Amino acid sequence: MKTIIGLEIHCQLTTATKLFCGCSTDYQNDPPNTHVCPVCLGLPGTMPSINRRAVEYALRVAKALHLEVPEVSEFARKNYFYPDLPKGYQITQYDKPLAVNGYFEIEDDGGAERKIRLTRIHLEEDPGRLVHKGGGDRPKYSLVDYNRSGIPLIEIVTEPDLRSPKEARRFINRLRTILEYLGVFDGEREGGLRIDANISIEGSDRVEIKNISSYKGVEKALTFEITRQKNLIRRGLKVVRETRHFQEARGITTSSRGKEEEHDYRYFPEPDLSPLMVHGWLEGIDLPELPTARRDRFMRDYGISLNHARTLTGAIRLADFYERVARELEPVFAATWVADTLLGEVNYRGMDISEVRPEPFIDLIRMVAEGAVTDRSAVDVLRIMLDQCMEGRICEAPSEIITRLNLGKTVGDDYAEIIREVISANPQAVEDLGSGRKEALNFLVGQVMKATRGRADPLELGRLIMDLLKEEGV
Amino acid sequence: MVSDKDVEHIAQLADIGITKDDLREFTVQFNAILDYFDILDGVTGEEQGEDSLCNVLREDDGTPSLPQEDVLGNAGSTEDGFIRAPRVM
């Protein structure tokens, strides 16, 4: 049974002010209803005016994703009653969107590049935020905050070209990366990206899932929905064409039956705004270096592997971080530490790379490169550094941590005693080594490493053990 | 032609309760307004030139927002700086 998925992605643009008024978009840490004015409240007598930068940002995205920009585009009113809209309508675009017919390449489940067609991109204002109170599925009332009302959004609509939840997630991830590279979107901003998905099993009706607000949520919601639809079909029942809501916390979708569905939005051209004729602007828009180009440059200039280059360019902040490190240290060595070690530790803690300061990290890795600390100790130090940073404690310098915990790499002599103990405690391994079994040496090295809490260099230890055994004539 | 039924539907969408008398009156008025548009449709306005009315834009510069107490001033009910709305889901 073939799965058919199309997405509508709403993405907040990082302009300084709202789409149609001068209220600041920087409301994340402010009390409710403090970033609103008569325009975004829709008070009588007010007039919206279009933010030039929002149009430029949207065009930047359109150009990067290969969309055509028609001669004329127009704003429209979408009328509906819901408390998230103070005006009774949302200003959006309807039959004359800003851009149409583009595409975007992703890797399919088999790893091959595949084009996902994009139907359109249009500009619209974000509605306000509702907090439902009184618990459960039947809230008693709602609280409304209009700070978000009027934030510029672009809605990107795909053709039904996606074939699996994993593919949808990869699509969202790569889209997010490109939007960040374009400098029009902040992926760390809560609620900055919201997704509606249309999903059907070939031959059945389609269902729209609303209210997906996280990257992981897309895959979860779609996986749940596919299972639900396939089960219906298997039992000989029909999939009903409807709108369903994704309940993030429970990982399920629920039907949103009733009046809400019988929408009649009565779209009409927004009489307070003039049409846009911005086709000619495209030529003047310079696109920054995008992820694929940067990946190729990393391989060319730094000599790192495709895998490392792909990982390191997967988010703009990570790529910037790596380049900062690669300026100071050998780039291949730096790539291993950033892509394999640091990124793993950062993800494990649910942190973002932007929370890590590059300088102390460079200091630490330089000590590894110079042989002052072993790989293993450096990882321990890194973990301590990240934990301190995450807990908002005073961050110790790596050298301080190394001194405090006595993790500096020690010279061989200090270990002679420990090595002797390990040798006498493991006669079988010594015998095996004598009869040419190399893995016995690894075992002995491991025992000494354990006893020294990883401070010793394993290669050096191997040599020391062999020397000592020779001395003792084994 | 707009019928009584159309007006009833629009009233419902607009969340407005209307009486039978209103309905009859509004239907007559709706149709009168739509007749004006028939007249407007007959105007040829080519000479105005559409381009001059395009791309009216503002720069991305901030202007002050209202104090929260003013924003909440018209609200029937508030709570912790939010406007309180009846149950909607």
XYZ file of C-alpha atoms in Angstrom:
563
model
C 0.000 0.000 0.000
C 1.644 3.193 -1.184
C 1.633 6.159 1.193
C 1.150 9.646 -0.208
C 2.175 12.651 1.865
C 2.079 16.386 1.187
C 3.149 19.058 3.668
C 2.299 22.662 4.448
C 5.069 24.256 6.426
C 4.550 27.529 8.273
C 7.762 29.244 9.152
C 8.259 32.470 11.104
C 10.563 34.947 9.388
C 13.176 36.686 11.515
C 12.283 40.270 10.693
C 12.607 42.856 13.462
C 8.965 43.888 13.224
C 5.628 42.300 12.359
C 4.335 41.840 8.818
C 1.870 44.733 8.780
C 2.858 46.953 11.723
C 5.923 48.127 13.625
C 5.484 45.939 16.733
C 8.649 44.054 17.678
C 8.810 40.334 16.916
C 11.086 39.732 19.881
C 8.364 38.697 22.280
C 9.559 35.277 23.439
C 10.477 36.314 26.969
C 7.910 39.055 27.445
C 4.518 39.047 29.202
C 1.423 38.384 27.055
C -0.182 41.201 25.076
C 2.762 43.586 25.327
C 3.778 43.505 21.631
C 0.532 44.642 20.120
C -0.801 47.859 18.638
C -4.073 49.044 17.078
C -3.039 47.551 13.696
C -2.364 43.992 14.853
C -5.385 44.193 17.158
C -7.485 45.094 14.119
C -9.015 48.146 15.788
C -11.363 50.178 13.569
C -9.698 52.799 11.399
C -6.253 51.212 11.303
C -4.422 50.319 8.109
C -1.840 47.570 7.596
C 1.341 48.261 5.622
C 3.653 45.596 4.213
C 7.100 45.031 5.723
C 9.616 45.224 2.862
C 12.075 42.883 4.558
C 9.447 40.154 4.946
C 8.874 40.277 1.184
C 12.628 40.139 0.549
C 13.073 37.179 2.896
C 10.230 35.285 1.252
C 11.745 35.973 -2.172
C 15.122 34.741 -0.951
C 13.484 31.439 -0.015
C 11.626 31.353 -3.340
C 14.862 31.812 -5.257
C 16.772 29.183 -3.257
C 13.991 26.639 -3.794
C 13.697 27.380 -7.520
C 10.199 28.873 -7.501
C 8.852 31.244 -10.135
C 7.646 34.644 -9.013
C 4.568 35.742 -10.961
C 4.238 39.278 -12.285
C 1.573 40.198 -9.711
C 0.741 38.749 -6.317
C -1.913 39.841 -3.914
C -2.972 39.605 -0.278
C -6.392 38.243 0.635
C -8.611 38.066 3.678
C -9.438 34.651 5.060
C -12.517 35.089 7.226
C -13.229 32.939 10.226
C -14.205 33.274 13.852
C -11.709 32.069 16.360
C -10.202 33.997 19.269
C -6.670 33.724 17.844
C -7.708 36.373 15.299
C -8.675 39.741 16.746
C -9.865 41.038 13.374
C -12.164 38.175 12.392
C -9.904 37.478 9.414
C -6.325 36.591 8.687
C -4.395 38.472 6.011
C -2.863 35.815 3.802
C -2.497 35.101 0.097
C -4.956 33.023 -1.846
C -5.163 32.775 -5.621
C -2.174 35.037 -6.312
C 0.663 33.762 -4.111
C 4.129 35.264 -4.054
C 5.822 32.291 -5.721
C 4.847 29.046 -7.471
C 6.296 25.824 -8.929
C 9.607 25.050 -7.310
C 11.411 21.974 -6.097
C 13.655 20.745 -3.384
C 15.946 17.732 -3.301
C 16.036 15.215 -0.495
C 17.455 11.749 -0.003
C 14.812 9.049 -0.295
C 14.772 5.973 1.946
C 17.265 4.293 -0.373
C 19.752 7.174 -0.116
C 19.217 8.500 -3.660
C 18.518 12.192 -4.309
C 14.923 12.866 -5.254
C 13.063 16.014 -6.230
C 10.077 17.051 -4.139
C 7.948 19.515 -6.049
C 6.817 22.685 -4.290
C 3.421 24.060 -5.214
C 3.743 27.547 -3.797
C 5.096 29.881 -1.161
C 2.970 32.649 0.222
C 3.206 35.284 2.920
C 0.725 35.577 5.763
C 0.378 36.813 9.310
C 0.673 34.482 12.279
C -2.440 34.286 14.459
C -2.313 34.829 18.215
C -1.513 32.122 20.717
C -4.185 30.321 22.728
C -3.702 28.569 26.029
C -6.571 26.207 26.786
C -7.444 26.061 30.457
C -9.395 23.647 32.550
C -7.687 20.475 31.483
C -8.135 17.543 29.176
C -10.010 17.295 25.917
C -12.765 19.693 27.016
C -11.093 22.896 28.217
C -13.284 25.292 30.180
C -11.959 28.469 28.574
C -9.031 29.835 26.601
C -6.462 32.529 27.300
C -5.378 34.661 24.376
C -2.014 36.322 23.787
C -1.728 38.501 20.688
C 2.050 39.017 20.825
C 2.420 36.455 18.046
C -0.447 37.902 16.049
C 1.020 39.509 12.934
C 4.464 37.859 12.964
C 5.394 37.251 9.320
C 5.059 33.649 8.196
C 5.807 31.983 4.943
C 3.731 28.955 4.105
C 5.536 26.464 1.901
C 3.242 23.923 0.238
C 4.573 20.721 -1.318
C 3.028 18.497 -3.948
C 2.032 15.048 -2.577
C 5.504 13.712 -3.402
C 6.651 12.345 -0.074
C 6.377 8.597 0.492
C 7.178 7.879 4.138
C 7.281 9.562 7.557
C 11.084 9.309 7.537
C 11.213 11.067 4.206
C 8.926 13.789 5.551
C 11.217 14.278 8.515
C 14.294 14.468 6.300
C 12.460 16.999 4.162
C 11.688 19.177 7.181
C 15.227 18.884 8.502
C 16.829 19.867 5.231
C 14.335 22.660 4.713
C 15.071 23.995 8.163
C 18.798 23.916 7.430
C 18.351 25.867 4.192
C 16.079 28.427 5.840
C 18.728 28.981 8.501
C 21.497 29.295 5.924
C 19.347 31.865 4.140
C 19.276 33.889 7.346
C 15.489 34.191 7.382
C 14.616 31.714 10.123
C 15.694 30.795 13.643
C 15.289 27.071 14.294
C 15.858 27.525 18.004
C 12.833 29.764 18.402
C 10.008 27.863 20.010
C 7.031 27.441 17.711
C 8.931 28.984 14.810
C 7.969 26.111 12.527
C 4.529 24.503 12.377
C 3.373 21.846 9.998
C 0.118 20.554 8.559
C 0.295 17.245 6.707
C -1.988 15.670 4.136
C -1.734 11.946 4.130
C -3.479 9.110 2.316
C -3.021 5.479 1.419
C -3.199 5.090 -2.348
C -6.817 4.546 -3.404
C -8.332 5.984 -0.210
C -9.419 9.466 0.874
C -6.887 11.819 2.373
C -6.745 13.144 5.907
C -5.308 16.454 6.999
C -3.332 16.518 10.249
C -2.984 19.912 11.879
C -1.015 21.198 14.794
C 2.356 19.500 14.361
C 4.856 21.804 15.972
C 8.105 19.886 16.195
C 10.491 18.187 13.823
C 10.149 14.857 15.552
C 6.389 15.354 15.713
C 6.108 15.068 11.938
C 7.432 11.549 11.839
C 5.436 10.523 14.910
C 2.137 11.970 13.686
C 2.513 10.479 10.216
C 3.533 7.060 11.507
C 0.540 6.974 13.815
C -1.792 8.096 11.048
C -0.511 5.536 8.514
C -1.034 2.720 10.982
C -4.533 3.994 11.757
C -5.497 4.268 8.096
C -3.987 0.908 7.122
C -5.823 -0.782 10.000
C -9.112 0.705 8.809
C -8.498 -0.515 5.274
C -7.426 -3.961 6.470
C -10.684 -4.292 8.414
C -12.607 -3.351 5.289
C -13.593 0.095 6.608
C -13.348 3.421 4.804
C -10.910 6.178 5.679
C -13.077 9.256 6.225
C -11.912 12.481 4.646
C -11.446 14.779 7.631
C -9.178 17.061 9.622
C -7.401 15.558 12.598
C -5.343 17.153 15.338
C -1.986 15.855 16.474
C -1.788 15.494 20.250
C 1.927 15.918 20.747
C 2.026 14.632 24.320
C 0.147 11.437 23.540
C 1.640 10.884 20.093
C -1.765 10.337 18.490
C -4.125 12.132 16.134
C -7.752 12.777 17.056
C -10.669 13.746 14.894
C -11.745 17.379 15.084
C -15.328 16.869 14.069
C -18.076 19.413 14.020
C -18.650 22.890 12.709
C -15.006 23.819 12.626
C -14.602 21.658 9.562
C -17.298 23.178 7.434
C -15.134 26.174 6.709
C -16.299 28.784 4.346
C -13.504 31.314 4.483
C -15.009 33.770 1.979
C -11.597 34.789 0.680
C -11.476 38.140 -1.042
C -8.646 40.509 -2.048
C -7.409 42.583 0.910
C -8.676 46.074 0.056
C -6.245 47.849 2.409
C -3.092 46.572 0.683
C -1.785 47.210 -2.795
C -0.712 44.254 -4.951
C 2.956 43.246 -5.083
C 4.892 43.349 -8.340
C 8.242 41.994 -7.263
C 9.175 39.631 -10.085
C 11.986 41.996 -11.035
C 13.514 41.849 -7.536
C 14.687 38.254 -7.935
C 17.727 39.125 -9.988
C 19.025 41.444 -7.296
C 18.827 38.839 -4.558
C 22.191 37.277 -3.754
C 21.934 33.877 -2.177
C 24.462 32.964 0.509
C 26.441 29.708 0.338
C 23.916 26.884 0.820
C 24.496 23.569 2.646
C 25.483 21.471 -0.381
C 27.980 24.053 -1.633
C 29.431 24.395 1.830
C 29.690 20.612 2.186
C 31.646 20.402 -1.063
C 33.899 23.262 -0.030
C 34.615 21.594 3.322
C 35.741 18.431 1.519
C 37.845 20.412 -0.950
C 39.420 22.928 1.434
C 39.758 20.883 4.598
C 40.209 17.434 3.084
C 37.553 15.893 5.319
C 35.314 12.918 4.437
C 31.888 13.212 2.819
C 30.278 11.912 6.004
C 31.986 14.467 8.194
C 31.306 17.258 5.717
C 27.635 16.304 5.526
C 27.268 16.169 9.308
C 29.144 19.403 9.890
C 27.113 21.382 7.360
C 23.837 19.945 8.657
C 23.194 23.083 10.700
C 24.629 26.507 10.065
C 25.778 27.027 13.646
C 27.603 23.710 13.626
C 29.316 24.555 10.340
C 30.377 27.944 11.713
C 31.655 26.268 14.876
C 33.696 23.766 12.899
C 35.259 26.427 10.700
C 36.275 28.337 13.814
C 38.001 25.202 15.182
C 39.527 24.273 11.807
C 41.218 27.663 11.609
C 43.249 26.808 14.702
C 43.814 23.080 14.471
C 44.477 20.445 11.843
C 41.105 20.289 10.003
C 40.702 16.494 9.738
C 41.545 16.051 13.410
C 39.172 18.923 14.237
C 36.383 17.324 12.164
C 36.621 14.076 14.109
C 36.398 15.873 17.420
C 33.545 18.155 16.437
C 31.435 15.764 14.336
C 31.961 12.549 16.280
C 32.707 13.464 19.869
C 31.384 16.940 20.593
C 28.186 16.636 18.554
C 27.340 13.300 20.204
C 27.813 14.764 23.680
C 25.830 17.886 22.795
C 22.917 15.920 21.340
C 22.947 13.547 24.286
C 22.375 16.528 26.582
C 19.699 18.005 24.333
C 21.856 21.106 23.944
C 22.454 23.199 20.863
C 25.922 23.816 19.501
C 25.362 27.546 19.946
C 25.556 26.969 23.696
C 29.148 25.730 23.414
C 31.924 28.304 23.431
C 34.541 27.456 20.815
C 37.614 28.797 22.666
C 37.754 26.374 25.623
C 36.939 23.501 23.281
C 39.843 24.500 21.019
C 42.134 24.703 24.069
C 41.145 21.187 25.092
C 41.581 19.655 21.654
C 44.890 21.414 21.224
C 46.104 19.655 24.377
C 45.091 16.332 22.819
C 46.950 17.224 19.611
C 50.039 18.144 21.607
C 49.895 14.914 23.582
C 49.314 16.586 26.953
C 46.141 14.602 27.580
C 44.796 11.295 26.216
C 41.711 11.030 24.014
C 39.835 9.339 26.781
C 40.653 11.924 29.429
C 39.769 14.682 26.977
C 36.309 13.184 26.539
C 35.886 13.160 30.333
C 36.972 16.785 30.521
C 34.620 17.695 27.684
C 31.697 16.078 29.489
C 32.448 18.052 32.635
C 32.699 21.254 30.611
C 29.347 20.640 28.918
C 27.625 19.703 32.180
C 28.874 22.883 33.827
C 27.771 24.947 30.855
C 24.336 23.325 30.787
C 23.749 23.809 34.491
C 24.756 27.453 34.152
C 27.616 26.947 36.601
C 30.884 28.793 36.330
C 32.744 27.070 33.539
C 36.213 25.905 34.452
C 38.916 26.087 31.815
C 39.904 22.646 30.500
C 43.393 23.001 31.981
C 41.836 23.658 35.404
C 39.705 20.531 35.174
C 42.708 18.474 34.102
C 44.749 19.728 37.053
C 41.903 19.394 39.543
C 41.220 15.778 38.590
C 44.835 14.952 37.891
C 43.993 13.823 34.381
C 47.199 15.010 32.702
C 48.909 12.321 30.671
C 51.588 10.723 32.802
C 54.918 9.416 31.710
C 55.617 5.734 31.641
C 57.701 5.412 34.798
C 54.753 6.256 37.018
C 53.032 3.173 35.725
C 55.735 0.589 36.073
C 54.315 -0.452 39.426
C 50.735 -0.762 38.122
C 51.904 -2.675 35.055
C 53.794 -5.130 37.247
C 50.672 -5.704 39.325
C 48.543 -6.258 36.242
C 51.087 -8.689 34.813
C 51.260 -10.760 37.967
C 47.465 -10.763 38.330
C 46.899 -12.027 34.778
C 49.310 -14.927 34.101
C 46.977 -16.462 31.519
C 47.018 -13.306 29.390
C 50.787 -13.091 29.674
C 51.074 -16.673 28.526
C 48.715 -16.054 25.599
C 50.771 -13.041 24.602
C 53.910 -15.165 24.761
C 52.366 -17.632 22.340
C 51.698 -14.825 19.883
C 48.114 -13.832 20.622
C 48.102 -10.090 20.068
C 44.656 -9.489 21.617
C 46.083 -10.502 24.967
C 48.150 -7.306 24.862
C 44.981 -5.269 24.323
C 43.501 -6.936 27.360
C 46.499 -6.057 29.508
C 46.515 -2.485 28.240
C 42.822 -2.267 29.092
C 43.504 -3.450 32.639
C 46.177 -0.821 33.139
C 43.951 1.873 31.593
C 41.231 0.929 34.042
C 43.602 1.195 36.962
C 44.822 4.607 35.780
C 41.387 5.960 34.910
C 42.403 6.387 31.293
C 45.162 8.861 31.887
C 47.790 6.827 30.074
C 48.278 6.707 26.348
C 47.308 3.174 25.264
C 49.999 2.982 22.559
C 52.683 3.965 25.018
C 51.299 1.489 27.556
C 51.505 -1.327 25.008
C 55.174 -0.553 24.456
C 55.838 -0.349 28.204
C 54.184 -3.690 28.869
C 56.225 -5.377 26.130
C 59.440 -3.787 27.480
C 58.717 -4.929 31.027
C 57.900 -8.459 29.923
C 61.143 -8.584 27.946
C 63.070 -7.300 30.971
C 61.603 -10.036 33.084
C 62.348 -12.564 30.365
C 58.787 -13.710 29.694
C -29.379 37.284 -6.891
C -28.868 36.722 -3.175
C -31.583 34.669 -1.503
C -32.843 34.662 2.094
C -30.977 31.401 2.505
C -27.663 32.989 1.471
C -28.148 35.780 3.994
C -28.966 33.298 6.723
C -25.762 31.406 5.937
C -23.665 34.581 5.980
C -25.211 35.634 9.288
C -24.255 32.282 10.704
C -20.658 32.617 9.450
C -20.503 36.125 10.876
C -21.789 34.809 14.193
C -24.699 37.256 14.192
C -28.237 36.410 15.278
C -30.907 37.969 13.051
C -34.719 38.053 13.113
C -37.065 37.188 10.222
C -37.670 40.896 9.580
C -33.897 41.566 9.513
C -33.498 38.750 7.056
C -35.980 40.205 4.589
C -34.470 43.684 4.904
C -30.854 42.477 4.558
C -31.657 40.407 1.496
C -33.065 43.486 -0.234
C -30.028 45.542 0.820
C -27.512 42.876 -0.245
C -29.037 42.788 -3.692
C -29.028 46.579 -3.947
C -25.313 46.648 -3.095
C -24.528 43.944 -5.616
C -26.355 45.995 -8.246
C -23.878 48.826 -7.641
C -21.098 46.431 -8.587
C -22.819 45.755 -11.877
C -22.494 49.456 -12.576
C -18.829 49.474 -11.530
C -18.168 46.493 -13.783
C -19.109 48.688 -16.708
C -16.320 51.211 -16.027
C -13.147 50.890 -18.119
C -10.338 52.093 -15.863
C -7.343 51.229 -17.998
C -5.950 54.772 -18.169
C -5.251 54.779 -14.394
C -2.362 52.324 -14.776
C -2.065 49.659 -12.102
C 1.708 49.869 -11.587
C 1.587 53.097 -9.667
C -0.512 51.393 -7.009
C 1.864 48.475 -6.461
C 4.573 47.769 -3.921
C 3.536 50.199 -1.232
C 5.919 49.000 1.458
C 7.359 50.116 4.770
C 10.858 49.521 6.136
C 11.404 46.975 8.903
C 11.560 49.692 11.578
C 9.911 49.388 14.949
C 7.177 51.544 16.412
C 6.019 51.447 20.039
C 3.411 48.913 21.075
C 0.533 49.701 23.427
C 0.808 49.308 27.212
C -0.699 46.013 28.305
C -3.465 47.710 30.311
C -4.644 49.518 27.167
C -4.595 46.286 25.185
C -6.709 44.575 27.819
C -8.936 47.623 28.275
C -11.644 46.482 25.880
C -11.620 42.852 26.920
C -14.642 41.533 28.778
C -12.526 39.261 30.923
C -8.794 38.916 31.541
C -6.432 36.664 33.481
C -2.693 37.144 34.127
C -2.293 39.540 31.202
C -4.199 37.287 28.831
C -7.607 37.958 27.324
C -10.031 35.341 28.536
C -12.159 33.790 25.814
C -14.987 31.288 26.020
C -14.205 27.651 25.299
C -13.426 27.190 21.640
C -12.531 23.557 21.203
